[in-house]
């Protein structure tokens, strides 16, 4: 690995409680924050889980808002802030994937509420101070220390029910954070170690989870990988891969985890032309091929989605996406033109194996 000889390590600020059955520590964690009554957040799909949690917390439940949706629409946040204020809560507890956790962050940003995040996917939002919100069909992203959840409880048991297809896409979504952290200009040795270990954990865990979704040990390894990947997303700047996913999600409303899963081999393969040494942990963890090829083969082995055309995108959409993607400049290890992005998107649309 190319060493980072000069770096800043800003530390990792969230408190993390990890293990099987750790949900039992929720009351103690609320107490530790000095909080007494929580508004509980979830998506409509996880309504029964959040209701069960409300029962479990008893009088510490100030209310339940089960209206979280993907990409954190501002009108949903407005309704949730009203629910927070009317409930008399002094903190929020978000149970679920990035959609629930995003809503918790959006409430915290507006009210100063403390947050406890209980992730049940591998998206990693719980470890970042990043919030993406949509309004009028546009997605904008901001970073603010107030956005970062104070406490994160990873309970392996809650990940056992994550459906197979979401498990695979969400796992690849997580690996994307680690892969881009490996070549980030603001990377540091701790994040690089975390990224490499995370990719290794997923490389072993995902095939085992797909073979047996209730394999506790494999689920624990996958969730451990998700924690590390989330920390790398929170600690390093993301580049071409995340920007392209943002473009497709924001402008074409493609599903978050699946978009990451499909683009990952192509974006990492593109950057491997200039960052092969930094990306070596990807190849090492996934069987030795070049990083893009290794990711592609891993995705195929897992039965992950591999074609943008299956998300309903058309070839004219790719022209438009390539134009949007080069509008605002950002740092990326390999310089690129609109034509480069268009060619990359074509490969991702057709699902062909990337050259590197
Ligand atoms: P999600 O939160 O939308 O979850 C997908 C579906 O799976 C939902 O219906 C959810 O209820 C269900 N689900 C989640 N866990 C489950 C479980 N264990 N069992 C059964 N069903 C379960 O999807 P996601 O990919 O986790 O999050 C996507 C959102 O998160 C997007 O809005 C994205 O922008 C955001 N995100 C933000 C960051 C950040 O740092 N700001 C990072 C990653 C993702």
mmCIF file of C-alpha atoms and ligand atoms in Angstrom:
data_model
loop_
_atom_site.group_PDB
_atom_site.id
_atom_site.type_symbol
_atom_site.label_atom_id
_atom_site.label_comp_id
_atom_site.label_asym_id
_atom_site.label_seq_id
_atom_site.Cartn_x
_atom_site.Cartn_y
_atom_site.Cartn_z
ATOM 1 C CA UNK A 1 0.000 0.000 0.000
ATOM 2 C CA UNK A 2 1.183 3.532 -0.702
ATOM 3 C CA UNK A 3 1.664 5.115 2.733
ATOM 4 C CA UNK A 4 0.043 8.371 3.636
ATOM 5 C CA UNK A 5 3.042 10.168 5.103
ATOM 6 C CA UNK A 6 1.236 13.369 6.013
ATOM 7 C CA UNK A 7 -2.303 13.193 7.293
ATOM 8 C CA UNK A 8 -4.911 14.467 9.713
ATOM 9 C CA UNK A 9 -6.842 11.943 11.813
ATOM 10 C CA UNK A 10 -9.817 13.840 13.226
ATOM 11 C CA UNK A 11 -10.970 10.957 15.433
ATOM 12 C CA UNK A 12 -14.283 9.154 15.379
ATOM 13 C CA UNK A 13 -16.894 10.889 17.443
ATOM 14 C CA UNK A 14 -19.869 8.506 17.681
ATOM 15 C CA UNK A 15 -20.344 6.082 20.532
ATOM 16 C CA UNK A 16 -20.893 2.582 19.125
ATOM 17 C CA UNK A 17 -22.507 -0.356 20.898
ATOM 18 C CA UNK A 18 -22.139 -3.532 18.816
ATOM 19 C CA UNK A 19 -23.272 -7.124 19.196
ATOM 20 C CA UNK A 20 -26.213 -9.510 19.231
ATOM 21 C CA UNK A 21 -29.074 -8.436 21.491
ATOM 22 C CA UNK A 22 -27.630 -4.945 22.067
ATOM 23 C CA UNK A 23 -31.075 -3.379 21.686
ATOM 24 C CA UNK A 24 -31.481 -4.287 25.355
ATOM 25 C CA UNK A 25 -28.987 -1.494 26.108
ATOM 26 C CA UNK A 26 -31.159 1.219 24.559
ATOM 27 C CA UNK A 27 -32.597 2.442 27.878
ATOM 28 C CA UNK A 28 -29.141 2.697 29.413
ATOM 29 C CA UNK A 29 -27.870 4.568 26.357
ATOM 30 C CA UNK A 30 -30.736 7.076 26.601
ATOM 31 C CA UNK A 31 -29.907 7.576 30.250
ATOM 32 C CA UNK A 32 -26.258 8.081 29.397
ATOM 33 C CA UNK A 33 -27.288 10.949 27.111
ATOM 34 C CA UNK A 34 -29.506 12.345 29.876
ATOM 35 C CA UNK A 35 -32.635 11.816 27.728
ATOM 36 C CA UNK A 36 -36.006 10.620 29.011
ATOM 37 C CA UNK A 37 -38.512 10.491 26.152
ATOM 38 C CA UNK A 38 -37.915 9.616 22.507
ATOM 39 C CA UNK A 39 -39.744 10.031 19.223
ATOM 40 C CA UNK A 40 -39.235 6.731 17.396
ATOM 41 C CA UNK A 41 -38.667 6.773 13.625
ATOM 42 C CA UNK A 42 -39.006 4.101 10.945
ATOM 43 C CA UNK A 43 -40.250 3.491 7.413
ATOM 44 C CA UNK A 44 -43.834 2.245 6.933
ATOM 45 C CA UNK A 45 -42.311 -1.166 6.043
ATOM 46 C CA UNK A 46 -40.775 -1.432 9.524
ATOM 47 C CA UNK A 47 -43.907 -0.266 11.346
ATOM 48 C CA UNK A 48 -44.270 -3.464 13.364
ATOM 49 C CA UNK A 49 -40.599 -3.316 14.469
ATOM 50 C CA UNK A 50 -40.945 0.266 15.668
ATOM 51 C CA UNK A 51 -44.240 -0.489 17.426
ATOM 52 C CA UNK A 52 -42.543 -3.377 19.235
ATOM 53 C CA UNK A 53 -39.746 -1.017 20.250
ATOM 54 C CA UNK A 54 -42.300 1.535 21.485
ATOM 55 C CA UNK A 55 -43.889 -1.124 23.695
ATOM 56 C CA UNK A 56 -40.508 -2.159 24.980
ATOM 57 C CA UNK A 57 -39.552 1.418 25.941
ATOM 58 C CA UNK A 58 -42.923 2.029 27.613
ATOM 59 C CA UNK A 59 -43.128 5.491 29.166
ATOM 60 C CA UNK A 60 -39.844 6.501 27.493
ATOM 61 C CA UNK A 61 -41.723 6.470 24.165
ATOM 62 C CA UNK A 62 -42.999 9.974 23.421
ATOM 63 C CA UNK A 63 -44.381 8.984 20.017
ATOM 64 C CA UNK A 64 -43.874 6.999 16.824
ATOM 65 C CA UNK A 65 -43.405 8.448 13.330
ATOM 66 C CA UNK A 66 -43.307 5.627 10.768
ATOM 67 C CA UNK A 67 -43.257 7.774 7.632
ATOM 68 C CA UNK A 68 -39.555 7.796 6.676
ATOM 69 C CA UNK A 69 -38.858 7.411 2.933
ATOM 70 C CA UNK A 70 -35.770 7.235 0.751
ATOM 71 C CA UNK A 71 -33.790 10.424 -0.075
ATOM 72 C CA UNK A 72 -35.261 12.356 2.910
ATOM 73 C CA UNK A 73 -37.922 14.540 1.257
ATOM 74 C CA UNK A 74 -38.202 17.884 3.066
ATOM 75 C CA UNK A 75 -42.019 17.732 3.313
ATOM 76 C CA UNK A 76 -41.784 14.457 5.278
ATOM 77 C CA UNK A 77 -39.194 16.079 7.557
ATOM 78 C CA UNK A 78 -41.538 19.013 8.208
ATOM 79 C CA UNK A 79 -44.286 16.651 9.362
ATOM 80 C CA UNK A 80 -41.820 14.725 11.511
ATOM 81 C CA UNK A 81 -40.517 17.915 13.169
ATOM 82 C CA UNK A 82 -44.119 18.819 14.085
ATOM 83 C CA UNK A 83 -44.561 15.309 15.520
ATOM 84 C CA UNK A 84 -41.294 15.709 17.471
ATOM 85 C CA UNK A 85 -42.311 19.059 18.932
ATOM 86 C CA UNK A 86 -45.869 18.005 19.783
ATOM 87 C CA UNK A 87 -44.740 14.753 21.413
ATOM 88 C CA UNK A 88 -42.619 16.439 24.073
ATOM 89 C CA UNK A 89 -39.691 14.173 23.139
ATOM 90 C CA UNK A 90 -36.138 15.137 24.086
ATOM 91 C CA UNK A 91 -34.399 12.849 21.560
ATOM 92 C CA UNK A 92 -35.035 10.755 18.463
ATOM 93 C CA UNK A 93 -34.401 7.053 17.928
ATOM 94 C CA UNK A 94 -34.164 5.959 14.287
ATOM 95 C CA UNK A 95 -34.551 2.251 13.561
ATOM 96 C CA UNK A 96 -33.878 1.003 10.035
ATOM 97 C CA UNK A 97 -31.703 1.792 7.039
ATOM 98 C CA UNK A 98 -30.489 5.092 5.651
ATOM 99 C CA UNK A 99 -34.058 6.329 5.123
ATOM 100 C CA UNK A 100 -35.019 6.197 8.821
ATOM 101 C CA UNK A 101 -31.617 7.408 9.945
ATOM 102 C CA UNK A 102 -31.718 10.266 7.394
ATOM 103 C CA UNK A 103 -35.006 11.432 8.888
ATOM 104 C CA UNK A 104 -33.482 11.385 12.384
ATOM 105 C CA UNK A 105 -30.585 13.490 11.124
ATOM 106 C CA UNK A 106 -32.937 15.953 9.439
ATOM 107 C CA UNK A 107 -34.919 16.394 12.687
ATOM 108 C CA UNK A 108 -31.723 16.775 14.726
ATOM 109 C CA UNK A 109 -30.399 19.424 12.364
ATOM 110 C CA UNK A 110 -33.572 21.495 12.787
ATOM 111 C CA UNK A 111 -34.230 20.965 16.505
ATOM 112 C CA UNK A 112 -30.880 20.076 18.095
ATOM 113 C CA UNK A 113 -32.327 16.735 19.252
ATOM 114 C CA UNK A 114 -29.900 14.018 20.301
ATOM 115 C CA UNK A 115 -30.054 10.926 18.091
ATOM 116 C CA UNK A 116 -29.682 7.242 18.735
ATOM 117 C CA UNK A 117 -29.415 5.318 15.451
ATOM 118 C CA UNK A 118 -30.187 1.609 15.249
ATOM 119 C CA UNK A 119 -29.138 0.541 11.735
ATOM 120 C CA UNK A 120 -30.674 -2.532 10.128
ATOM 121 C CA UNK A 121 -29.043 -2.246 6.669
ATOM 122 C CA UNK A 122 -25.390 -1.792 5.670
ATOM 123 C CA UNK A 123 -25.751 1.723 4.168
ATOM 124 C CA UNK A 124 -23.561 3.398 6.818
ATOM 125 C CA UNK A 125 -25.430 6.696 7.225
ATOM 126 C CA UNK A 126 -25.366 6.341 11.028
ATOM 127 C CA UNK A 127 -21.606 7.005 11.104
ATOM 128 C CA UNK A 128 -21.625 10.209 9.050
ATOM 129 C CA UNK A 129 -22.334 13.899 9.508
ATOM 130 C CA UNK A 130 -23.783 13.957 5.977
ATOM 131 C CA UNK A 131 -27.445 14.586 5.151
ATOM 132 C CA UNK A 132 -28.911 14.377 1.654
ATOM 133 C CA UNK A 133 -32.377 15.914 1.291
ATOM 134 C CA UNK A 134 -34.763 16.210 -1.639
ATOM 135 C CA UNK A 135 -37.023 19.100 -2.442
ATOM 136 C CA UNK A 136 -38.684 19.966 -5.770
ATOM 137 C CA UNK A 137 -37.103 16.931 -7.432
ATOM 138 C CA UNK A 138 -33.532 18.004 -6.530
ATOM 139 C CA UNK A 139 -31.218 16.361 -4.023
ATOM 140 C CA UNK A 140 -28.757 18.467 -2.066
ATOM 141 C CA UNK A 141 -26.194 17.268 0.453
ATOM 142 C CA UNK A 142 -24.662 18.991 3.430
ATOM 143 C CA UNK A 143 -22.281 18.197 6.269
ATOM 144 C CA UNK A 144 -22.731 19.527 9.790
ATOM 145 C CA UNK A 145 -21.551 18.184 13.167
ATOM 146 C CA UNK A 146 -25.186 18.400 14.398
ATOM 147 C CA UNK A 147 -26.121 15.744 11.828
ATOM 148 C CA UNK A 148 -23.945 12.976 13.319
ATOM 149 C CA UNK A 149 -25.901 10.601 15.624
ATOM 150 C CA UNK A 150 -24.588 10.698 19.205
ATOM 151 C CA UNK A 151 -24.985 6.948 19.741
ATOM 152 C CA UNK A 152 -25.217 4.007 17.349
ATOM 153 C CA UNK A 153 -26.522 0.638 18.471
ATOM 154 C CA UNK A 154 -25.703 -2.183 16.057
ATOM 155 C CA UNK A 155 -27.805 -5.194 17.006
ATOM 156 C CA UNK A 156 -26.939 -8.164 14.788
ATOM 157 C CA UNK A 157 -30.345 -9.734 15.509
ATOM 158 C CA UNK A 158 -32.110 -6.862 13.735
ATOM 159 C CA UNK A 159 -30.155 -7.483 10.531
ATOM 160 C CA UNK A 160 -31.305 -11.114 10.247
ATOM 161 C CA UNK A 161 -34.524 -10.080 8.484
ATOM 162 C CA UNK A 162 -32.861 -7.951 5.788
ATOM 163 C CA UNK A 163 -34.045 -9.589 2.532
ATOM 164 C CA UNK A 164 -31.389 -11.290 0.388
ATOM 165 C CA UNK A 165 -31.520 -8.815 -2.509
ATOM 166 C CA UNK A 166 -31.250 -5.820 -0.180
ATOM 167 C CA UNK A 167 -28.474 -7.560 1.781
ATOM 168 C CA UNK A 168 -26.370 -7.903 -1.357
ATOM 169 C CA UNK A 169 -27.006 -4.405 -2.731
ATOM 170 C CA UNK A 170 -26.567 -2.778 0.668
ATOM 171 C CA UNK A 171 -23.341 -4.710 1.242
ATOM 172 C CA UNK A 172 -21.957 -3.472 -2.085
ATOM 173 C CA UNK A 173 -23.151 0.044 -1.182
ATOM 174 C CA UNK A 174 -21.028 -0.243 1.971
ATOM 175 C CA UNK A 175 -17.993 -1.564 0.076
ATOM 176 C CA UNK A 176 -18.256 1.501 -2.175
ATOM 177 C CA UNK A 177 -17.545 3.761 0.821
ATOM 178 C CA UNK A 178 -14.439 1.776 1.750
ATOM 179 C CA UNK A 179 -13.172 1.558 -1.845
ATOM 180 C CA UNK A 180 -13.413 5.318 -2.380
ATOM 181 C CA UNK A 181 -11.863 5.995 1.050
ATOM 182 C CA UNK A 182 -8.785 4.015 -0.047
ATOM 183 C CA UNK A 183 -7.911 6.646 -2.677
ATOM 184 C CA UNK A 184 -9.440 9.732 -1.044
ATOM 185 C CA UNK A 185 -7.101 12.739 -0.962
ATOM 186 C CA UNK A 186 -7.863 13.152 2.769
ATOM 187 C CA UNK A 187 -7.378 9.453 3.620
ATOM 188 C CA UNK A 188 -5.383 8.550 6.716
ATOM 189 C CA UNK A 189 -3.791 5.299 7.899
ATOM 190 C CA UNK A 190 -6.579 4.437 10.350
ATOM 191 C CA UNK A 191 -9.310 4.850 7.742
ATOM 192 C CA UNK A 192 -7.287 2.825 5.224
ATOM 193 C CA UNK A 193 -6.952 -0.015 7.740
ATOM 194 C CA UNK A 194 -10.656 0.146 8.473
ATOM 195 C CA UNK A 195 -11.505 0.137 4.762
ATOM 196 C CA UNK A 196 -9.324 -2.888 4.022
ATOM 197 C CA UNK A 197 -10.697 -4.832 6.999
ATOM 198 C CA UNK A 198 -14.262 -3.951 6.053
ATOM 199 C CA UNK A 199 -13.905 -5.201 2.482
ATOM 200 C CA UNK A 200 -12.359 -8.417 3.808
ATOM 201 C CA UNK A 201 -15.257 -8.862 6.253
ATOM 202 C CA UNK A 202 -17.852 -8.450 3.504
ATOM 203 C CA UNK A 203 -15.920 -10.692 1.101
ATOM 204 C CA UNK A 204 -16.338 -13.565 3.538
ATOM 205 C CA UNK A 205 -19.678 -12.657 5.063
ATOM 206 C CA UNK A 206 -21.897 -11.884 2.065
ATOM 207 C CA UNK A 207 -21.647 -15.304 0.353
ATOM 208 C CA UNK A 208 -22.316 -16.955 3.736
ATOM 209 C CA UNK A 209 -25.328 -14.721 4.446
ATOM 210 C CA UNK A 210 -26.778 -15.414 1.004
ATOM 211 C CA UNK A 211 -26.382 -19.154 1.638
ATOM 212 C CA UNK A 212 -28.068 -18.778 5.041
ATOM 213 C CA UNK A 213 -29.635 -15.370 5.842
ATOM 214 C CA UNK A 214 -30.006 -16.232 9.537
ATOM 215 C CA UNK A 215 -26.342 -17.227 10.011
ATOM 216 C CA UNK A 216 -25.662 -15.046 13.098
ATOM 217 C CA UNK A 217 -21.907 -15.172 12.761
ATOM 218 C CA UNK A 218 -21.892 -14.125 9.090
ATOM 219 C CA UNK A 219 -24.499 -11.446 9.804
ATOM 220 C CA UNK A 220 -22.267 -10.130 12.614
ATOM 221 C CA UNK A 221 -19.289 -9.945 10.245
ATOM 222 C CA UNK A 222 -21.371 -8.120 7.622
ATOM 223 C CA UNK A 223 -22.672 -5.608 10.170
ATOM 224 C CA UNK A 224 -19.135 -5.127 11.495
ATOM 225 C CA UNK A 225 -18.047 -4.383 7.914
ATOM 226 C CA UNK A 226 -20.929 -1.943 7.591
ATOM 227 C CA UNK A 227 -19.824 -0.074 10.704
ATOM 228 C CA UNK A 228 -16.273 0.292 9.384
ATOM 229 C CA UNK A 229 -17.500 1.304 5.925
ATOM 230 C CA UNK A 230 -19.811 3.909 7.450
ATOM 231 C CA UNK A 231 -16.871 5.324 9.397
ATOM 232 C CA UNK A 232 -14.807 5.599 6.200
ATOM 233 C CA UNK A 233 -17.693 7.404 4.490
ATOM 234 C CA UNK A 234 -17.866 9.812 7.420
ATOM 235 C CA UNK A 235 -14.114 10.366 7.509
ATOM 236 C CA UNK A 236 -12.986 10.684 3.885
ATOM 237 C CA UNK A 237 -14.089 12.585 0.800
ATOM 238 C CA UNK A 238 -15.906 10.520 -1.783
ATOM 239 C CA UNK A 239 -15.293 10.867 -5.532
ATOM 240 C CA UNK A 240 -16.585 9.707 -8.928
ATOM 241 C CA UNK A 241 -18.511 6.692 -7.684
ATOM 242 C CA UNK A 242 -20.580 8.536 -5.081
ATOM 243 C CA UNK A 243 -21.101 11.557 -7.345
ATOM 244 C CA UNK A 244 -22.443 9.370 -10.156
ATOM 245 C CA UNK A 245 -24.778 7.519 -7.777
ATOM 246 C CA UNK A 246 -25.972 10.879 -6.486
ATOM 247 C CA UNK A 247 -26.661 12.010 -10.074
ATOM 248 C CA UNK A 248 -28.655 8.895 -10.938
ATOM 249 C CA UNK A 249 -30.561 8.824 -7.630
ATOM 250 C CA UNK A 250 -31.248 12.555 -7.618
ATOM 251 C CA UNK A 251 -32.226 12.993 -11.284
ATOM 252 C CA UNK A 252 -33.685 9.600 -12.201
ATOM 253 C CA UNK A 253 -34.901 8.412 -8.787
ATOM 254 C CA UNK A 254 -33.021 5.128 -9.032
ATOM 255 C CA UNK A 255 -32.950 3.049 -5.807
ATOM 256 C CA UNK A 256 -29.955 3.925 -3.640
ATOM 257 C CA UNK A 257 -28.324 0.599 -2.782
ATOM 258 C CA UNK A 258 -28.940 -1.004 -6.191
ATOM 259 C CA UNK A 259 -27.474 2.005 -8.017
ATOM 260 C CA UNK A 260 -24.314 1.718 -5.906
ATOM 261 C CA UNK A 261 -24.134 -2.024 -6.516
ATOM 262 C CA UNK A 262 -24.362 -1.654 -10.302
ATOM 263 C CA UNK A 263 -21.943 1.247 -10.726
ATOM 264 C CA UNK A 264 -19.272 0.082 -8.276
ATOM 265 C CA UNK A 265 -17.208 -2.250 -10.541
ATOM 266 C CA UNK A 266 -17.203 0.370 -13.300
ATOM 267 C CA UNK A 267 -16.248 3.440 -11.257
ATOM 268 C CA UNK A 268 -13.584 1.583 -9.278
ATOM 269 C CA UNK A 269 -12.331 -0.091 -12.469
ATOM 270 C CA UNK A 270 -12.077 3.342 -14.105
ATOM 271 C CA UNK A 271 -10.011 4.726 -11.218
ATOM 272 C CA UNK A 272 -7.910 1.550 -10.970
ATOM 273 C CA UNK A 273 -6.057 2.758 -14.073
ATOM 274 C CA UNK A 274 -4.303 5.355 -11.870
ATOM 275 C CA UNK A 275 -4.837 4.054 -8.309
ATOM 276 C CA UNK A 276 -4.194 0.301 -8.561
ATOM 277 C CA UNK A 277 -1.762 0.332 -5.623
ATOM 278 C CA UNK A 278 -4.199 2.113 -3.313
ATOM 279 C CA UNK A 279 -6.998 -0.214 -4.399
ATOM 280 C CA UNK A 280 -4.923 -3.355 -3.782
ATOM 281 C CA UNK A 281 -7.006 -4.301 -0.686
ATOM 282 C CA UNK A 282 -10.046 -4.683 -2.995
ATOM 283 C CA UNK A 283 -8.215 -7.160 -5.231
ATOM 284 C CA UNK A 284 -6.700 -8.946 -2.247
ATOM 285 C CA UNK A 285 -10.043 -9.421 -0.488
ATOM 286 C CA UNK A 286 -11.940 -10.462 -3.599
ATOM 287 C CA UNK A 287 -9.663 -13.028 -5.174
ATOM 288 C CA UNK A 288 -6.846 -11.262 -6.945
ATOM 289 C CA UNK A 289 -8.275 -9.881 -10.199
ATOM 290 C CA UNK A 290 -7.995 -6.167 -10.987
ATOM 291 C CA UNK A 291 -10.313 -4.158 -8.668
ATOM 292 C CA UNK A 292 -13.167 -3.535 -11.123
ATOM 293 C CA UNK A 293 -13.142 -7.098 -12.447
ATOM 294 C CA UNK A 294 -12.950 -8.503 -8.905
ATOM 295 C CA UNK A 295 -15.961 -6.414 -7.828
ATOM 296 C CA UNK A 296 -17.902 -7.387 -10.949
ATOM 297 C CA UNK A 297 -17.272 -11.106 -10.402
ATOM 298 C CA UNK A 298 -18.183 -10.796 -6.714
ATOM 299 C CA UNK A 299 -21.449 -9.038 -7.629
ATOM 300 C CA UNK A 300 -22.309 -11.725 -10.204
ATOM 301 C CA UNK A 301 -21.470 -14.488 -7.696
ATOM 302 C CA UNK A 302 -23.869 -12.894 -5.190
ATOM 303 C CA UNK A 303 -26.650 -12.425 -7.735
ATOM 304 C CA UNK A 304 -26.487 -8.628 -7.347
ATOM 305 C CA UNK A 305 -28.090 -6.341 -9.924
ATOM 306 C CA UNK A 306 -25.476 -5.540 -12.596
ATOM 307 C CA UNK A 307 -27.335 -3.553 -15.292
ATOM 308 C CA UNK A 308 -28.624 0.015 -15.168
ATOM 309 C CA UNK A 309 -31.122 -0.944 -17.860
ATOM 310 C CA UNK A 310 -32.845 -3.129 -15.257
ATOM 311 C CA UNK A 311 -33.499 0.009 -13.179
ATOM 312 C CA UNK A 312 -35.489 1.433 -16.102
ATOM 313 C CA UNK A 313 -32.808 3.788 -17.446
ATOM 314 C CA UNK A 314 -32.663 4.327 -21.211
ATOM 315 C CA UNK A 315 -29.632 5.149 -23.353
ATOM 316 C CA UNK A 316 -30.778 8.795 -23.778
ATOM 317 C CA UNK A 317 -30.921 8.933 -19.949
ATOM 318 C CA UNK A 318 -27.221 8.016 -19.959
ATOM 319 C CA UNK A 319 -26.434 11.006 -22.221
ATOM 320 C CA UNK A 320 -28.252 13.273 -19.800
ATOM 321 C CA UNK A 321 -26.625 11.688 -16.731
ATOM 322 C CA UNK A 322 -23.130 12.083 -18.236
ATOM 323 C CA UNK A 323 -23.837 15.771 -18.922
ATOM 324 C CA UNK A 324 -25.087 16.356 -15.345
ATOM 325 C CA UNK A 325 -22.178 14.417 -13.854
ATOM 326 C CA UNK A 326 -19.531 16.749 -15.312
ATOM 327 C CA UNK A 327 -21.330 20.002 -14.459
ATOM 328 C CA UNK A 328 -19.643 20.581 -11.098
ATOM 329 C CA UNK A 329 -15.960 19.691 -10.772
ATOM 330 C CA UNK A 330 -14.755 17.542 -7.862
ATOM 331 C CA UNK A 331 -11.654 15.651 -6.897
ATOM 332 C CA UNK A 332 -11.130 12.200 -8.447
ATOM 333 C CA UNK A 333 -7.893 10.234 -8.798
ATOM 334 C CA UNK A 334 -8.314 9.924 -12.573
ATOM 335 C CA UNK A 335 -9.341 12.972 -14.623
ATOM 336 C CA UNK A 336 -12.343 12.345 -16.843
ATOM 337 C CA UNK A 337 -14.350 13.851 -19.693
ATOM 338 C CA UNK A 338 -18.061 13.646 -20.408
ATOM 339 C CA UNK A 339 -17.255 10.999 -23.039
ATOM 340 C CA UNK A 340 -15.434 8.897 -20.401
ATOM 341 C CA UNK A 341 -18.471 9.016 -18.117
ATOM 342 C CA UNK A 342 -20.800 8.183 -20.980
ATOM 343 C CA UNK A 343 -18.695 5.134 -21.881
ATOM 344 C CA UNK A 344 -18.575 4.011 -18.238
ATOM 345 C CA UNK A 345 -22.360 4.360 -17.956
ATOM 346 C CA UNK A 346 -22.823 2.350 -21.152
ATOM 347 C CA UNK A 347 -20.879 -0.557 -19.631
ATOM 348 C CA UNK A 348 -22.902 -0.280 -16.407
ATOM 349 C CA UNK A 349 -26.119 -0.129 -18.424
ATOM 350 C CA UNK A 350 -25.270 -3.304 -20.321
ATOM 351 C CA UNK A 351 -23.637 -5.046 -17.332
ATOM 352 C CA UNK A 352 -20.374 -5.901 -19.092
ATOM 353 C CA UNK A 353 -17.239 -6.705 -17.122
ATOM 354 C CA UNK A 354 -15.031 -3.608 -16.746
ATOM 355 C CA UNK A 355 -11.597 -3.690 -18.427
ATOM 356 C CA UNK A 356 -9.691 -3.166 -15.146
HETATM 357 P P1 LIG B 1 -33.705 2.083 3.231
HETATM 358 O O1 LIG B 1 -33.413 2.670 4.549
HETATM 359 O O2 LIG B 1 -34.636 2.850 2.338
HETATM 360 O O3 LIG B 1 -34.249 0.608 3.437
HETATM 361 C C1 LIG B 1 -34.758 -0.116 2.326
HETATM 362 C C2 LIG B 1 -35.992 -0.923 2.754
HETATM 363 O O4 LIG B 1 -35.551 -2.003 3.567
HETATM 364 C C3 LIG B 1 -36.970 -0.104 3.596
HETATM 365 O O5 LIG B 1 -38.268 -0.469 3.240
HETATM 366 C C4 LIG B 1 -36.640 -0.559 5.013
HETATM 367 O O6 LIG B 1 -37.724 -0.407 5.892
HETATM 368 C C5 LIG B 1 -36.307 -2.013 4.778
HETATM 369 N N1 LIG B 1 -35.445 -2.603 5.802
HETATM 370 C C6 LIG B 1 -34.345 -2.047 6.356
HETATM 371 N N2 LIG B 1 -33.776 -2.900 7.203
HETATM 372 C C7 LIG B 1 -34.518 -4.030 7.211
HETATM 373 C C8 LIG B 1 -34.418 -5.266 7.895
HETATM 374 N N3 LIG B 1 -33.393 -5.540 8.697
HETATM 375 N N4 LIG B 1 -35.379 -6.178 7.671
HETATM 376 C C9 LIG B 1 -36.385 -5.937 6.802
HETATM 377 N N5 LIG B 1 -36.520 -4.784 6.098
HETATM 378 C C10 LIG B 1 -35.589 -3.835 6.308
HETATM 379 O O7 LIG B 1 -32.365 1.805 2.375
HETATM 380 P P2 LIG B 1 -30.819 2.139 2.635
HETATM 381 O O8 LIG B 1 -30.136 1.705 1.414
HETATM 382 O O9 LIG B 1 -30.381 1.619 3.955
HETATM 383 O O10 LIG B 1 -30.799 3.716 2.756
HETATM 384 C C11 LIG B 1 -30.957 4.535 1.614
HETATM 385 C C12 LIG B 1 -31.095 5.967 2.031
HETATM 386 O O11 LIG B 1 -30.031 6.310 2.929
HETATM 387 C C13 LIG B 1 -30.998 6.940 0.871
HETATM 388 O O12 LIG B 1 -31.877 7.999 1.098
HETATM 389 C C14 LIG B 1 -29.548 7.415 0.942
HETATM 390 O O13 LIG B 1 -29.363 8.676 0.342
HETATM 391 C C15 LIG B 1 -29.310 7.435 2.430
HETATM 392 N N6 LIG B 1 -27.901 7.291 2.837
HETATM 393 C C16 LIG B 1 -27.306 8.357 3.412
HETATM 394 C C17 LIG B 1 -26.001 8.280 3.836
HETATM 395 C C18 LIG B 1 -25.373 9.460 4.514
HETATM 396 O O14 LIG B 1 -24.262 9.356 5.023
HETATM 397 N N7 LIG B 1 -26.031 10.591 4.544
HETATM 398 C C19 LIG B 1 -25.279 7.093 3.668
HETATM 399 C C20 LIG B 1 -25.897 6.008 3.084
HETATM 400 C C21 LIG B 1 -27.233 6.111 2.663
#
